[in-house]
Each structure stands twice: as C-alpha cells, then as structure tokens.
C-alpha cells in the first residue's frame, strides 16, 4: 500500500495548499486533475483510482473566501474541461481545513491512494480533516457495462462480470453523470458478454458504468474530524451537497480510559472509528470505518507522541471535538 505521511511548517494557507499538492501528486501518486492555481480563489482538484485501481475519488481543495479556511469538496466526478463537478459533497460552513491566512503553523499530512487526513496545529489546538474513501463494510466488487444503456423497464445491461450481483437484490449503478439504485431481476453468466437485467432504470448510462453494492463510499468531513461528514452518495443515490450526512463514532464503548494503558502489559489499545449514514432515518446505515485513524484513551500519551505497534508507528493528537486519536504514519 502506498501510504505516506509528513510533518511540515506552512507559511499561511496558500503555502499549505501548494505543499498538499506536492505531497499528494509527487509523493503519494494522486493525479492533479484540474489546476486552477491562477484562479482568484486558487484550487486544485485531485483524482485517484484508489489502492485497488478501481475506485473514483475526486477531491477539491480551495482557498476559501472566509478567513482561516481551505474549503474542501468531494465529487462523484469532476469535468476538468469546464471546471465543474458532478454530485458534490460539501458545506461552506463546515468542510474545510482550519488554517492561518498568512502566519506560520505546523501541519501533518497522512495519505494513500484511498484517502487524505490533514492535521493542523493552531497555537495549541489540533484540527483534523478526513476526505476520500471509507474502508467499506459492503463489497467493493463492481460489474462494468460494456455498452451504453437507455432508461426503461426490464433493461438488459451487457457487463464484464455478472457474478458480482445476485438476482432479487438491490445495487447501485453509477457513471460520471448519474447514480441510482436498481433491483437485479436476472443474470446471464454464460453469455458473452455477461448480462444483468434490472427491473427499472430511471436514466441513461454510458459504457463503463459501474454496478455493485457500494461502488463509491467517498466522504468529506467537518473541519474537526472525526465527527460529522457528508458523502457523495447514499445507498439510493445523491440528493444534494449536504444531503448525505453521516457521522463517526469510536468503537470503544466508553472503555478507552481503561485501555491506555491497560495494566496487564502496559499497552495502548487502538479502536477503529466507525462511520454511519446518520441523517434522515430512511437512509441510516453503518457504512464502514476511517482508514488508519484510531481512537485512544489519552492516559498514556501526549499530543504528537508516537506509538509503536510492531513495525507500524502511529502519531497521537488530542483533536478538537474528535478527541484522542492515533494516526498511522
């Protein structure tokens, strides 16, 4: 896994934006999909196909019109030629990096091709922001359409592999323009190419569309992660930029105080941060967990300490709102 981390000093928010570009593109291997550094509100859009090579992650980092912020947005797709996004996940009041406009501040960047986690330190307060894929609980396997399809009833989709779906079950289909939930009524795994028949298709889809259980679990957190986030979709599609709300919860059941350190061997226990869709009751679900970010008790550590577990090192922060977290380096 192409996992990387750095600590640095930023001379204001524009400097951090540029250092983030270098880290993601040169160090980690993301693609600079749209470079608008000359815009009055400079921004970059980064693209990744994930560690698996089969994902779709589009993240925009932009100098905000509000002081002390770099705005962050996630998209189902970004059209670089027209500088426009499809199905955005963001909120002007919450999804941003907390930064200084021109003063120096310390930062940490953690990323692989699936996600990015940014920590900034302003005076003595630590802020975290998470964007990118979740470690999904549903299958990431997808079937790819081999030809364009038209909306209708009893639609037959030509796909590369129909074994990833089961008749009678519901799935998500998406391309670069749309997304919806469909019910599979039949499959043919003998035909060349394989076919999947869906009961109803509301819109047209291009060749290369993906159909699967959860083909794009991309989120964009508040400035004080782990906590509330917005996703680019939910189980039945997209509503609005802030219409797919979720939240994170540490899987320690309130017992973290007894595990940092635990007395048998003096070790610090790492608890995963779970992620659920938590807005309207009609789409609530436990969807996955944050990648390489864990909750700890805080009794055996101080902010910026490192915890060594085997060959892996974890940097500890007492994040505002998020509390004590350990992030893999």
Short mmCIF file of N, CA, C and O in Angstrom, two decimals, residues 37-154:
data_model
loop_
_atom_site.label_atom_id
_atom_site.label_comp_id
_atom_site.label_asym_id
_atom_site.label_seq_id
_atom_site.Cartn_x
_atom_site.Cartn_y
_atom_site.Cartn_z
N UNK A 37 -4.64 27.16 -10.02
CA UNK A 37 -3.82 27.95 -9.10
C UNK A 37 -3.84 29.44 -9.44
O UNK A 37 -3.51 30.27 -8.59
N UNK A 38 -4.25 29.78 -10.68
CA UNK A 38 -4.33 31.19 -11.07
C UNK A 38 -5.70 31.80 -10.81
O UNK A 38 -5.91 32.99 -11.06
N UNK A 39 -6.63 31.00 -10.32
CA UNK A 39 -7.97 31.50 -10.03
C UNK A 39 -7.92 32.50 -8.88
O UNK A 39 -7.04 32.42 -8.01
N UNK A 40 -8.84 33.48 -8.84
CA UNK A 40 -8.88 34.40 -7.69
C UNK A 40 -9.00 33.67 -6.35
O UNK A 40 -8.54 34.15 -5.32
N UNK A 41 -9.68 32.51 -6.37
CA UNK A 41 -9.70 31.60 -5.23
C UNK A 41 -8.98 30.33 -5.67
O UNK A 41 -9.61 29.39 -6.15
N UNK A 42 -7.66 30.30 -5.55
CA UNK A 42 -6.90 29.17 -6.10
C UNK A 42 -7.39 27.83 -5.57
O UNK A 42 -7.75 27.70 -4.39
N UNK A 43 -7.42 26.84 -6.48
CA UNK A 43 -7.82 25.50 -6.04
C UNK A 43 -7.16 24.45 -6.92
O UNK A 43 -6.73 24.71 -8.04
N UNK A 44 -7.12 23.23 -6.37
CA UNK A 44 -6.69 22.05 -7.10
C UNK A 44 -7.76 20.98 -6.93
O UNK A 44 -8.37 20.86 -5.87
N UNK A 45 -7.97 20.22 -7.99
CA UNK A 45 -8.80 19.02 -7.90
C UNK A 45 -7.89 17.82 -8.13
O UNK A 45 -7.20 17.73 -9.15
N UNK A 46 -7.89 16.92 -7.16
CA UNK A 46 -7.06 15.73 -7.23
C UNK A 46 -7.94 14.52 -7.51
O UNK A 46 -9.06 14.41 -7.00
N UNK A 47 -7.39 13.61 -8.32
CA UNK A 47 -8.12 12.39 -8.69
C UNK A 47 -7.30 11.17 -8.31
O UNK A 47 -6.07 11.16 -8.45
N UNK A 48 -7.99 10.12 -7.86
CA UNK A 48 -7.33 8.85 -7.57
C UNK A 48 -8.26 7.70 -7.92
O UNK A 48 -9.47 7.81 -7.75
N UNK A 49 -7.67 6.62 -8.40
CA UNK A 49 -8.41 5.38 -8.63
C UNK A 49 -8.21 4.41 -7.47
O UNK A 49 -8.53 3.22 -7.60
N UNK A 50 -7.70 4.92 -6.36
CA UNK A 50 -7.59 4.13 -5.15
C UNK A 50 -6.45 3.13 -5.18
O UNK A 50 -5.78 2.93 -6.20
N UNK A 51 -6.24 2.50 -4.05
CA UNK A 51 -5.21 1.48 -3.94
C UNK A 51 -5.53 0.28 -4.83
O UNK A 51 -4.63 -0.40 -5.33
N UNK A 52 -6.81 0.03 -5.05
CA UNK A 52 -7.22 -1.11 -5.88
C UNK A 52 -7.12 -0.82 -7.36
O UNK A 52 -7.11 -1.74 -8.18
N UNK A 53 -7.08 0.46 -7.74
CA UNK A 53 -7.09 0.84 -9.14
C UNK A 53 -8.48 0.87 -9.74
O UNK A 53 -8.63 1.16 -10.94
N UNK A 54 -9.51 0.61 -8.94
CA UNK A 54 -10.88 0.52 -9.45
C UNK A 54 -11.82 1.55 -8.85
O UNK A 54 -13.03 1.47 -9.06
N UNK A 55 -11.29 2.51 -8.10
CA UNK A 55 -12.12 3.49 -7.40
C UNK A 55 -12.21 4.80 -8.19
O UNK A 55 -11.48 5.03 -9.16
N UNK A 56 -13.11 5.68 -7.72
CA UNK A 56 -13.27 7.02 -8.30
C UNK A 56 -13.32 8.02 -7.17
O UNK A 56 -14.34 8.13 -6.47
N UNK A 57 -12.21 8.75 -6.97
CA UNK A 57 -12.12 9.73 -5.89
C UNK A 57 -11.71 11.07 -6.48
O UNK A 57 -10.66 11.17 -7.12
N UNK A 58 -12.55 12.08 -6.27
CA UNK A 58 -12.28 13.43 -6.75
C UNK A 58 -12.41 14.40 -5.57
O UNK A 58 -13.50 14.52 -4.99
N UNK A 59 -11.32 15.07 -5.23
CA UNK A 59 -11.30 15.98 -4.09
C UNK A 59 -10.81 17.35 -4.53
O UNK A 59 -9.79 17.46 -5.22
N UNK A 60 -11.51 18.39 -4.10
CA UNK A 60 -11.12 19.77 -4.40
C UNK A 60 -10.71 20.47 -3.10
O UNK A 60 -11.43 20.42 -2.10
N UNK A 61 -9.54 21.11 -3.13
CA UNK A 61 -9.06 21.95 -2.02
C UNK A 61 -8.93 23.36 -2.57
O UNK A 61 -8.18 23.60 -3.53
N UNK A 62 -9.63 24.32 -1.94
CA UNK A 62 -9.72 25.67 -2.49
C UNK A 62 -9.56 26.71 -1.38
O UNK A 62 -10.11 26.56 -0.28
N UNK A 63 -8.82 27.77 -1.68
CA UNK A 63 -8.71 28.89 -0.75
C UNK A 63 -10.10 29.51 -0.57
O UNK A 63 -10.73 29.93 -1.53
N UNK A 64 -10.57 29.53 0.66
CA UNK A 64 -11.93 29.98 0.94
C UNK A 64 -12.01 31.51 0.96
O UNK A 64 -11.01 32.21 1.19
N UNK A 65 -13.21 32.01 0.72
CA UNK A 65 -13.45 33.45 0.87
C UNK A 65 -13.52 33.82 2.34
O UNK A 65 -13.46 34.99 2.69
N UNK A 66 -13.65 32.81 3.20
CA UNK A 66 -13.67 33.02 4.65
C UNK A 66 -12.27 32.86 5.22
O UNK A 66 -11.57 31.90 4.90
N UNK A 67 -11.86 33.79 6.05
CA UNK A 67 -10.53 33.76 6.64
C UNK A 67 -10.31 32.48 7.44
O UNK A 67 -11.22 31.95 8.07
N UNK A 68 -9.08 31.98 7.40
CA UNK A 68 -8.69 30.83 8.21
C UNK A 68 -9.15 29.49 7.70
O UNK A 68 -9.17 28.51 8.46
N UNK A 69 -9.49 29.41 6.41
CA UNK A 69 -10.03 28.16 5.88
C UNK A 69 -9.49 27.82 4.50
O UNK A 69 -9.26 28.71 3.67
N UNK A 70 -9.31 26.53 4.26
CA UNK A 70 -9.18 25.97 2.92
C UNK A 70 -10.40 25.08 2.74
O UNK A 70 -10.54 24.06 3.42
N UNK A 71 -11.28 25.47 1.86
CA UNK A 71 -12.52 24.71 1.66
C UNK A 71 -12.22 23.39 0.97
O UNK A 71 -11.37 23.31 0.08
N UNK A 72 -12.94 22.34 1.37
CA UNK A 72 -12.78 21.01 0.77
C UNK A 72 -14.13 20.52 0.26
O UNK A 72 -15.15 20.67 0.93
N UNK A 73 -14.11 19.96 -0.94
CA UNK A 73 -15.32 19.36 -1.51
C UNK A 73 -14.95 18.03 -2.17
O UNK A 73 -13.85 17.89 -2.71
N UNK A 74 -15.85 17.08 -2.10
CA UNK A 74 -15.70 15.80 -2.79
C UNK A 74 -16.77 15.70 -3.87
O UNK A 74 -17.84 16.30 -3.74
N UNK A 75 -16.48 14.95 -4.94
CA UNK A 75 -17.40 14.86 -6.07
C UNK A 75 -17.48 13.43 -6.58
O UNK A 75 -16.52 12.66 -6.49
N UNK A 76 -18.63 13.13 -7.17
CA UNK A 76 -18.77 11.86 -7.89
C UNK A 76 -17.86 11.88 -9.12
O UNK A 76 -17.24 10.86 -9.46
N UNK A 77 -17.77 13.04 -9.76
CA UNK A 77 -16.90 13.22 -10.93
C UNK A 77 -16.61 14.70 -11.08
O UNK A 77 -17.39 15.55 -10.62
N UNK A 78 -15.48 15.01 -11.70
CA UNK A 78 -15.13 16.41 -11.97
C UNK A 78 -14.78 16.55 -13.44
O UNK A 78 -13.93 15.81 -13.96
N UNK A 79 -15.44 17.51 -14.11
CA UNK A 79 -15.19 17.77 -15.52
C UNK A 79 -14.13 18.86 -15.62
O UNK A 79 -14.42 20.05 -15.44
N UNK A 80 -12.89 18.46 -15.89
CA UNK A 80 -11.79 19.42 -15.89
C UNK A 80 -11.92 20.46 -17.00
O UNK A 80 -11.53 21.62 -16.82
N UNK A 81 -12.48 20.07 -18.13
CA UNK A 81 -12.57 20.99 -19.27
C UNK A 81 -13.45 22.20 -18.96
O UNK A 81 -13.21 23.30 -19.45
N UNK A 82 -14.47 22.00 -18.15
CA UNK A 82 -15.38 23.09 -17.80
C UNK A 82 -15.27 23.51 -16.35
O UNK A 82 -16.00 24.40 -15.90
N UNK A 83 -14.38 22.86 -15.60
CA UNK A 83 -14.14 23.18 -14.18
C UNK A 83 -15.43 23.07 -13.36
O UNK A 83 -15.73 23.93 -12.54
N UNK A 84 -16.16 22.00 -13.59
CA UNK A 84 -17.41 21.79 -12.88
C UNK A 84 -17.46 20.37 -12.32
O UNK A 84 -16.94 19.43 -12.91
N UNK A 85 -18.13 20.25 -11.17
CA UNK A 85 -18.23 18.96 -10.52
C UNK A 85 -19.61 18.35 -10.65
O UNK A 85 -20.60 19.06 -10.87
N UNK A 86 -19.67 17.03 -10.52
CA UNK A 86 -20.93 16.29 -10.55
C UNK A 86 -21.19 15.72 -9.16
O UNK A 86 -20.32 15.06 -8.59
N UNK A 87 -22.37 16.00 -8.62
CA UNK A 87 -22.81 15.45 -7.33
C UNK A 87 -21.78 15.71 -6.23
O UNK A 87 -21.06 14.82 -5.78
N UNK A 88 -21.79 16.93 -5.77
CA UNK A 88 -20.85 17.42 -4.75
C UNK A 88 -21.25 16.99 -3.35
O UNK A 88 -22.42 16.84 -3.03
N UNK A 89 -20.23 16.81 -2.50
CA UNK A 89 -20.44 16.60 -1.07
C UNK A 89 -19.61 17.64 -0.32
O UNK A 89 -18.38 17.55 -0.29
N UNK A 90 -20.27 18.62 0.25
CA UNK A 90 -19.56 19.68 0.99
C UNK A 90 -20.57 20.58 1.69
O UNK A 90 -21.78 20.48 1.48
N UNK A 91 -20.03 21.49 2.51
CA UNK A 91 -20.85 22.52 3.16
C UNK A 91 -19.92 23.70 3.42
O UNK A 91 -18.85 23.54 4.02
N UNK A 92 -20.33 24.87 2.98
CA UNK A 92 -19.45 26.05 3.11
C UNK A 92 -19.10 26.37 4.55
O UNK A 92 -18.06 26.97 4.82
N UNK A 93 -19.95 25.99 5.49
CA UNK A 93 -19.70 26.33 6.89
C UNK A 93 -18.89 25.30 7.65
O UNK A 93 -18.45 25.58 8.77
N UNK A 94 -18.69 24.09 7.08
CA UNK A 94 -18.10 23.02 7.88
C UNK A 94 -16.96 22.24 7.23
O UNK A 94 -16.07 21.76 7.92
N UNK A 95 -16.98 22.03 5.93
CA UNK A 95 -15.99 21.14 5.32
C UNK A 95 -14.77 21.94 4.85
O UNK A 95 -14.69 22.36 3.71
N UNK A 96 -13.84 22.09 5.75
CA UNK A 96 -12.64 22.87 5.43
C UNK A 96 -11.48 22.46 6.33
O UNK A 96 -11.67 21.81 7.37
N UNK A 97 -10.28 22.85 5.91
CA UNK A 97 -9.09 22.74 6.76
C UNK A 97 -8.99 24.02 7.56
O UNK A 97 -9.08 25.12 7.01
N UNK A 98 -8.79 23.90 8.86
CA UNK A 98 -8.62 25.07 9.73
C UNK A 98 -7.17 25.49 9.68
O UNK A 98 -6.27 24.72 10.05
N UNK A 99 -6.92 26.71 9.21
CA UNK A 99 -5.56 27.17 8.92
C UNK A 99 -5.39 28.64 9.32
O UNK A 99 -6.35 29.29 9.73
N UNK A 100 -4.17 29.12 9.19
CA UNK A 100 -3.87 30.55 9.31
C UNK A 100 -3.77 31.14 7.91
O UNK A 100 -3.28 30.48 6.98
N UNK A 101 -4.21 32.40 7.75
CA UNK A 101 -4.14 33.02 6.44
C UNK A 101 -2.70 33.25 5.98
O UNK A 101 -2.33 32.90 4.86
N UNK A 102 -1.89 33.84 6.84
CA UNK A 102 -0.52 34.16 6.45
C UNK A 102 0.52 33.79 7.51
O UNK A 102 1.70 33.70 7.20
N UNK A 103 0.09 33.57 8.74
CA UNK A 103 1.03 33.21 9.81
C UNK A 103 1.49 31.77 9.64
O UNK A 103 0.83 30.94 9.02
N UNK A 104 2.63 31.45 10.22
CA UNK A 104 3.16 30.09 10.19
C UNK A 104 2.34 29.17 11.10
O UNK A 104 1.85 29.60 12.16
N UNK A 105 2.20 27.93 10.69
CA UNK A 105 1.58 26.91 11.54
C UNK A 105 2.11 25.55 11.12
O UNK A 105 2.55 25.34 10.00
N UNK A 106 2.03 24.60 12.07
CA UNK A 106 2.52 23.24 11.83
C UNK A 106 1.38 22.38 11.29
O UNK A 106 0.22 22.55 11.66
N UNK A 107 1.73 21.45 10.42
CA UNK A 107 0.72 20.55 9.87
C UNK A 107 1.30 19.15 9.72
O UNK A 107 2.51 18.95 9.70
N UNK A 108 0.40 18.18 9.62
CA UNK A 108 0.74 16.79 9.32
C UNK A 108 -0.17 16.32 8.20
O UNK A 108 -1.38 16.60 8.20
N UNK A 109 0.39 15.60 7.23
CA UNK A 109 -0.38 15.03 6.13
C UNK A 109 -0.21 13.52 6.14
O UNK A 109 0.91 13.01 6.23
N UNK A 110 -1.33 12.80 6.04
CA UNK A 110 -1.33 11.34 6.00
C UNK A 110 -2.20 10.92 4.82
O UNK A 110 -3.33 11.39 4.68
N UNK A 111 -1.68 10.04 3.97
CA UNK A 111 -2.49 9.68 2.80
C UNK A 111 -1.99 8.39 2.15
O UNK A 111 -0.82 8.01 2.27
N UNK A 112 -2.93 7.73 1.49
CA UNK A 112 -2.61 6.73 0.48
C UNK A 112 -3.48 7.08 -0.72
O UNK A 112 -3.98 8.21 -0.81
N UNK A 113 -3.66 6.15 -1.65
CA UNK A 113 -4.47 6.47 -2.82
C UNK A 113 -5.97 6.39 -2.55
O UNK A 113 -6.77 6.67 -3.43
N UNK A 114 -6.34 6.02 -1.32
CA UNK A 114 -7.76 5.94 -0.95
C UNK A 114 -8.25 7.18 -0.20
O UNK A 114 -9.42 7.54 -0.32
N UNK A 115 -7.38 7.80 0.60
CA UNK A 115 -7.87 8.87 1.48
C UNK A 115 -6.75 9.85 1.82
O UNK A 115 -5.56 9.57 1.58
N UNK A 116 -7.16 10.97 2.41
CA UNK A 116 -6.24 12.00 2.88
C UNK A 116 -6.71 12.45 4.26
O UNK A 116 -7.90 12.71 4.47
N UNK A 117 -5.78 12.52 5.23
CA UNK A 117 -6.11 13.05 6.54
C UNK A 117 -5.12 14.17 6.85
O UNK A 117 -3.90 13.96 6.78
N UNK A 118 -5.64 15.35 7.16
CA UNK A 118 -4.83 16.53 7.41
C UNK A 118 -5.03 16.97 8.86
O UNK A 118 -6.17 17.11 9.31
N UNK A 119 -3.93 17.17 9.56
CA UNK A 119 -3.97 17.73 10.91
C UNK A 119 -3.24 19.06 10.90
O UNK A 119 -2.12 19.14 10.38
N UNK A 120 -3.86 20.09 11.44
CA UNK A 120 -3.20 21.39 11.58
C UNK A 120 -3.18 21.77 13.06
O UNK A 120 -4.11 21.44 13.81
N UNK A 121 -2.11 22.45 13.44
CA UNK A 121 -1.97 22.91 14.83
C UNK A 121 -1.95 24.43 14.83
O UNK A 121 -1.03 25.05 14.28
N UNK A 122 -2.96 25.03 15.44
CA UNK A 122 -3.05 26.48 15.56
C UNK A 122 -2.89 26.83 17.03
O UNK A 122 -3.76 26.51 17.85
N UNK A 123 -1.75 27.43 17.36
CA UNK A 123 -1.34 27.70 18.73
C UNK A 123 -1.22 26.35 19.44
O UNK A 123 -0.27 25.62 19.21
N UNK A 124 -2.19 25.95 20.25
CA UNK A 124 -2.11 24.66 20.94
C UNK A 124 -3.30 23.76 20.63
O UNK A 124 -3.52 22.75 21.30
N UNK A 125 -4.08 24.12 19.60
CA UNK A 125 -5.27 23.35 19.24
C UNK A 125 -5.02 22.58 17.96
O UNK A 125 -4.50 23.13 16.98
N UNK A 126 -5.45 21.31 17.95
CA UNK A 126 -5.26 20.43 16.80
C UNK A 126 -6.59 20.20 16.09
O UNK A 126 -7.59 19.86 16.74
N UNK A 127 -6.58 20.38 14.77
CA UNK A 127 -7.78 20.18 13.95
C UNK A 127 -7.50 19.07 12.93
O UNK A 127 -6.43 19.03 12.32
N UNK A 128 -8.48 18.19 12.72
CA UNK A 128 -8.34 17.11 11.76
C UNK A 128 -9.38 17.20 10.66
O UNK A 128 -10.51 17.65 10.88
N UNK A 129 -9.00 16.78 9.46
CA UNK A 129 -9.95 16.71 8.35
C UNK A 129 -9.68 15.45 7.54
O UNK A 129 -8.55 15.18 7.15
N UNK A 130 -10.76 14.68 7.28
CA UNK A 130 -10.68 13.42 6.53
C UNK A 130 -11.46 13.54 5.24
O UNK A 130 -12.62 14.01 5.24
N UNK A 131 -10.87 13.10 4.14
CA UNK A 131 -11.60 13.05 2.87
C UNK A 131 -11.11 11.85 2.06
O UNK A 131 -9.97 11.44 2.17
N UNK A 132 -12.03 11.30 1.27
CA UNK A 132 -11.71 10.13 0.46
C UNK A 132 -12.58 8.95 0.82
O UNK A 132 -13.68 9.09 1.37
N UNK A 133 -12.09 7.76 0.50
CA UNK A 133 -12.85 6.53 0.70
C UNK A 133 -12.91 6.11 2.16
O UNK A 133 -11.99 6.37 2.93
N UNK A 134 -13.99 5.43 2.49
CA UNK A 134 -14.06 4.68 3.72
C UNK A 134 -13.53 3.27 3.47
O UNK A 134 -13.52 2.78 2.34
N UNK A 135 -13.12 2.62 4.55
CA UNK A 135 -12.89 1.17 4.50
C UNK A 135 -14.28 0.55 4.56
O UNK A 135 -14.85 0.35 5.63
N UNK A 136 -14.85 0.26 3.41
CA UNK A 136 -16.27 -0.08 3.30
C UNK A 136 -16.58 -1.43 3.93
O UNK A 136 -15.78 -2.35 3.93
N UNK A 137 -17.81 -1.53 4.49
CA UNK A 137 -18.30 -2.79 5.03
C UNK A 137 -19.02 -3.61 3.97
O UNK A 137 -19.20 -4.81 4.12
N UNK A 138 -19.49 -2.95 2.91
CA UNK A 138 -20.14 -3.65 1.80
C UNK A 138 -19.09 -3.99 0.75
O UNK A 138 -17.98 -3.48 0.77
N UNK A 139 -19.45 -4.82 -0.19
CA UNK A 139 -18.50 -5.25 -1.21
C UNK A 139 -18.12 -4.09 -2.14
O UNK A 139 -18.97 -3.27 -2.50
N UNK A 140 -16.85 -4.04 -2.52
CA UNK A 140 -16.39 -3.07 -3.49
C UNK A 140 -16.35 -3.62 -4.90
O UNK A 140 -15.99 -2.92 -5.85
N UNK A 141 -16.74 -4.90 -5.07
CA UNK A 141 -16.73 -5.51 -6.40
C UNK A 141 -17.78 -4.84 -7.28
O UNK A 141 -18.90 -4.55 -6.84
N UNK A 142 -17.43 -4.61 -8.54
CA UNK A 142 -18.36 -3.97 -9.47
C UNK A 142 -18.34 -4.70 -10.81
O UNK A 142 -17.35 -5.30 -11.19
N UNK A 143 -19.48 -4.64 -11.49
CA UNK A 143 -19.58 -5.06 -12.88
C UNK A 143 -19.54 -3.80 -13.74
O UNK A 143 -20.17 -2.79 -13.40
N UNK A 144 -18.80 -3.85 -14.83
CA UNK A 144 -18.67 -2.70 -15.73
C UNK A 144 -19.53 -2.92 -16.97
O UNK A 144 -19.41 -3.96 -17.64
N UNK A 145 -20.36 -1.94 -17.29
CA UNK A 145 -21.17 -2.06 -18.50
C UNK A 145 -20.27 -1.98 -19.73
O UNK A 145 -19.31 -1.21 -19.77
N UNK A 146 -20.60 -2.78 -20.72
CA UNK A 146 -19.79 -2.87 -21.94
C UNK A 146 -20.35 -2.03 -23.09
O UNK A 146 -19.73 -1.95 -24.16
N UNK A 147 -21.52 -1.44 -22.86
CA UNK A 147 -22.14 -0.57 -23.86
C UNK A 147 -23.07 0.39 -23.15
O UNK A 147 -23.48 0.15 -22.00
N UNK A 148 -23.39 1.48 -23.80
CA UNK A 148 -24.33 2.45 -23.23
C UNK A 148 -25.71 1.81 -23.11
O UNK A 148 -26.08 0.92 -23.90
N UNK A 149 -26.47 2.23 -22.09
CA UNK A 149 -27.81 1.69 -21.87
C UNK A 149 -28.81 2.83 -21.74
O UNK A 149 -28.46 3.94 -21.31
N UNK A 150 -30.05 2.55 -22.11
CA UNK A 150 -31.12 3.55 -22.11
C UNK A 150 -32.13 3.24 -21.01
O UNK A 150 -32.43 2.07 -20.74
N UNK A 151 -32.64 4.28 -20.40
CA UNK A 151 -33.63 4.14 -19.34
C UNK A 151 -34.84 3.35 -19.82
O UNK A 151 -35.20 3.37 -21.00
N UNK A 152 -35.46 2.61 -18.88
CA UNK A 152 -36.65 1.85 -19.24
C UNK A 152 -36.92 0.76 -18.22
O UNK A 152 -36.33 0.72 -17.14
N UNK A 153 -37.80 -0.15 -18.57
CA UNK A 153 -38.14 -1.28 -17.72
C UNK A 153 -37.56 -2.56 -18.32
O UNK A 153 -37.50 -2.71 -19.55
N UNK A 154 -37.15 -3.49 -17.44
CA UNK A 154 -36.57 -4.73 -17.92
C UNK A 154 -35.33 -4.51 -18.77
O UNK A 154 -35.15 -5.18 -19.79
#
